[in-house]
């Protein structure tokens, strides 16, 4: 298969969005035969990337904001676009799955259809799947904001999330709010 840069980036976006949904919800939404996690093997390495879990180990109900006000010259400019304006600006196709993942549109109806998003169990399923398929050609990366954001991470100063990331098999990460725990932690 000849896969160009644009196609590769699109597949990476699809793979990232796929991690938002549980497998059962994805099957009911996309059809019993569809497998949104079936991504073709391409190149020398498979990059898996997660970010901003904010210490939420379990799936949560999430809705993108419906208002993000830009001030002055930022008014109605990226990144201050929400809902249909944001989808239109970035050319995101609007099947219901994309509307639910990326916008606030029809949230109540789509939340009942697709369910909660996120959770380390869903991420672990994807990591295990791709590592089983591709062996040591998988690199699991975390963009930060993973060790803070829950009561247990506050009480343990992020140690619970370090354990979760070790179990998940994160190969490398960059910190963000993790630095609030101090250099020694």
Protein backbone atom coordinates (compact mmCIF):
# COMPACT_ATOMS: atom_id res chain seq x y z
CA UNK A 1 0.00 0.00 0.00
CA UNK A 2 1.32 3.44 -0.94
CA UNK A 3 0.39 5.80 1.87
CA UNK A 4 1.30 9.47 1.57
CA UNK A 5 1.92 11.93 4.40
CA UNK A 6 -1.61 13.34 4.29
CA UNK A 7 -3.18 9.85 4.39
CA UNK A 8 -0.84 8.85 7.22
CA UNK A 9 -1.80 11.92 9.28
CA UNK A 10 -5.48 11.26 8.63
CA UNK A 11 -5.08 7.68 9.87
CA UNK A 12 -3.28 8.96 12.97
CA UNK A 13 -6.21 11.29 13.64
CA UNK A 14 -8.67 8.45 13.23
CA UNK A 15 -6.63 6.27 15.56
CA UNK A 16 -6.57 9.02 18.17
CA UNK A 17 -10.30 9.63 17.91
CA UNK A 18 -10.96 5.89 18.09
CA UNK A 19 -9.49 5.81 21.59
CA UNK A 20 -12.37 7.97 22.82
CA UNK A 21 -14.98 5.24 22.40
CA UNK A 22 -15.52 1.87 23.99
CA UNK A 23 -15.50 -1.06 21.53
CA UNK A 24 -19.17 -1.89 22.23
CA UNK A 25 -20.29 1.66 21.59
CA UNK A 26 -18.24 1.81 18.42
CA UNK A 27 -19.78 -1.38 17.07
CA UNK A 28 -23.33 -0.25 17.75
CA UNK A 29 -22.66 3.17 16.23
CA UNK A 30 -20.68 2.10 13.16
CA UNK A 31 -22.30 -1.27 12.54
CA UNK A 32 -21.52 -4.74 13.81
CA UNK A 33 -18.98 -5.46 11.04
CA UNK A 34 -17.08 -2.19 11.35
CA UNK A 35 -13.83 -2.09 13.29
CA UNK A 36 -12.72 1.51 13.84
CA UNK A 37 -9.50 0.24 15.44
CA UNK A 38 -8.29 -1.61 12.34
CA UNK A 39 -5.43 0.63 11.23
CA UNK A 40 -3.07 -0.64 8.52
CA UNK A 41 0.52 -1.32 9.53
CA UNK A 42 2.71 1.25 7.80
CA UNK A 43 6.34 2.19 8.17
CA UNK A 44 8.89 1.18 10.76
CA UNK A 45 7.06 2.24 13.91
CA UNK A 46 3.51 2.64 15.18
CA UNK A 47 3.13 5.73 17.34
CA UNK A 48 0.42 5.61 19.98
CA UNK A 49 -0.15 8.94 21.68
CA UNK A 50 -2.36 9.99 24.55
CA UNK A 51 -2.58 13.25 26.42
CA UNK A 52 -4.59 15.12 29.03
CA UNK A 53 -6.19 12.19 30.85
CA UNK A 54 -6.07 14.37 33.99
CA UNK A 55 -5.80 11.28 36.21
CA UNK A 56 -9.20 9.99 35.13
CA UNK A 57 -8.74 6.21 35.13
CA UNK A 58 -12.41 5.50 34.40
CA UNK A 59 -14.48 6.62 31.39
CA UNK A 60 -16.30 9.93 31.89
CA UNK A 61 -19.14 11.86 30.32
CA UNK A 62 -17.51 14.63 28.32
CA UNK A 63 -18.91 17.47 26.27
CA UNK A 64 -16.83 19.91 24.30
CA UNK A 65 -17.60 23.53 25.24
CA UNK A 66 -20.27 25.41 23.32
CA UNK A 67 -18.62 28.78 23.97
CA UNK A 68 -14.99 29.86 23.70
CA UNK A 69 -14.89 33.61 23.41
CA UNK A 70 -11.92 35.19 21.69
CA UNK A 71 -11.29 38.83 22.55
CA UNK A 72 -10.36 41.58 20.08
CA UNK A 73 -8.59 40.21 17.02
CA UNK A 74 -9.03 36.65 18.38
CA UNK A 75 -12.83 36.92 18.07
CA UNK A 76 -14.16 34.11 15.85
CA UNK A 77 -10.62 32.89 15.16
CA UNK A 78 -8.97 29.60 16.04
CA UNK A 79 -8.71 28.26 18.66
CA UNK A 80 -11.84 30.14 19.76
CA UNK A 81 -14.26 28.19 17.56
CA UNK A 82 -16.82 25.71 18.86
CA UNK A 83 -19.58 23.47 17.57
CA UNK A 84 -20.51 23.67 13.89
CA UNK A 85 -18.14 26.61 13.27
CA UNK A 86 -15.17 24.56 14.45
CA UNK A 87 -16.20 21.47 12.46
CA UNK A 88 -16.72 23.57 9.32
CA UNK A 89 -13.45 25.49 9.76
CA UNK A 90 -11.38 22.30 10.03
CA UNK A 91 -13.40 20.41 7.44
CA UNK A 92 -14.38 17.65 9.86
CA UNK A 93 -16.97 15.37 8.29
CA UNK A 94 -20.08 15.37 10.40
CA UNK A 95 -21.20 11.83 10.94
CA UNK A 96 -22.59 11.68 14.43
CA UNK A 97 -19.45 9.99 15.77
CA UNK A 98 -17.30 12.99 14.81
CA UNK A 99 -19.85 15.46 16.13
CA UNK A 100 -19.80 13.66 19.49
CA UNK A 101 -16.02 13.38 19.67
CA UNK A 102 -15.18 16.91 18.57
CA UNK A 103 -18.12 19.19 19.34
CA UNK A 104 -21.06 19.98 21.57
CA UNK A 105 -23.64 19.34 18.83
CA UNK A 106 -26.64 17.20 19.81
CA UNK A 107 -24.81 16.12 22.95
CA UNK A 108 -27.68 14.48 24.86
CA UNK A 109 -28.74 12.24 21.97
CA UNK A 110 -25.20 11.32 20.95
CA UNK A 111 -24.05 10.71 24.54
CA UNK A 112 -26.77 8.08 24.90
CA UNK A 113 -25.70 6.52 21.60
CA UNK A 114 -21.91 6.49 22.11
CA UNK A 115 -21.53 6.46 25.90
CA UNK A 116 -18.71 7.66 28.10
CA UNK A 117 -15.28 8.37 26.66
CA UNK A 118 -11.74 7.71 27.77
CA UNK A 119 -10.53 5.51 30.57
CA UNK A 120 -7.29 3.60 30.92
CA UNK A 121 -8.94 0.21 30.32
CA UNK A 122 -9.92 1.28 26.79
CA UNK A 123 -6.47 2.72 26.16
CA UNK A 124 -4.85 -0.46 27.51
CA UNK A 125 -6.94 -2.56 25.12
CA UNK A 126 -5.63 -0.57 22.16
CA UNK A 127 -2.03 -0.68 23.37
CA UNK A 128 -2.21 -4.46 23.87
CA UNK A 129 -3.84 -4.94 20.48
CA UNK A 130 -1.22 -2.98 18.55
CA UNK A 131 1.69 -4.44 20.52
CA UNK A 132 0.38 -7.95 19.83
CA UNK A 133 0.11 -7.14 16.11
CA UNK A 134 3.32 -5.13 15.71
CA UNK A 135 5.62 -6.24 18.52
CA UNK A 136 8.47 -3.90 19.34
CA UNK A 137 7.51 -1.53 16.51
CA UNK A 138 5.07 0.27 18.86
CA UNK A 139 6.04 3.40 20.78
CA UNK A 140 3.55 4.58 23.43
CA UNK A 141 3.82 8.31 24.18
CA UNK A 142 2.05 10.55 26.69
CA UNK A 143 1.81 14.30 26.11
CA UNK A 144 1.38 15.13 29.80
CA UNK A 145 -1.39 16.29 32.12
CA UNK A 146 -1.78 12.69 33.28
CA UNK A 147 -0.73 12.75 36.93
CA UNK A 148 -3.11 15.40 38.26
CA UNK A 149 -6.84 16.00 38.16
CA UNK A 150 -8.41 13.42 40.48
CA UNK A 151 -8.71 13.09 44.24
CA UNK A 152 -6.51 9.99 44.32
CA UNK A 153 -3.76 11.70 42.33
CA UNK A 154 -3.91 14.64 44.76
CA UNK A 155 -3.67 12.34 47.79
CA UNK A 156 -0.79 10.31 46.30
CA UNK A 157 0.95 13.24 44.57
CA UNK A 158 0.51 11.44 41.27
CA UNK A 159 1.98 8.11 42.39
CA UNK A 160 -1.24 6.27 41.51
CA UNK A 161 -0.97 7.55 37.95
CA UNK A 162 2.70 6.66 37.68
CA UNK A 163 1.66 3.10 38.52
CA UNK A 164 -1.14 3.22 35.94
CA UNK A 165 1.24 4.51 33.27
CA UNK A 166 3.77 1.80 34.09
CA UNK A 167 1.04 -0.85 33.74
CA UNK A 168 -0.07 0.75 30.48
CA UNK A 169 3.48 0.60 29.16
CA UNK A 170 4.09 4.28 28.42
CA UNK A 171 7.52 4.48 26.80
CA UNK A 172 8.05 8.21 27.15
CA UNK A 173 6.18 11.35 28.15
CA UNK A 174 6.51 15.06 28.68
CA UNK A 175 5.28 16.76 31.79
CA UNK A 176 2.86 19.63 32.14
CA UNK A 177 0.90 19.92 35.39
CA UNK A 178 3.03 17.05 36.67
CA UNK A 179 5.61 19.70 37.59
CA UNK A 180 3.29 21.04 40.31
CA UNK A 181 4.38 18.07 42.44
CA UNK A 182 7.94 19.40 42.48
CA UNK A 183 11.26 18.19 41.15
CA UNK A 184 11.75 15.45 43.75
CA UNK A 185 8.40 13.82 43.05
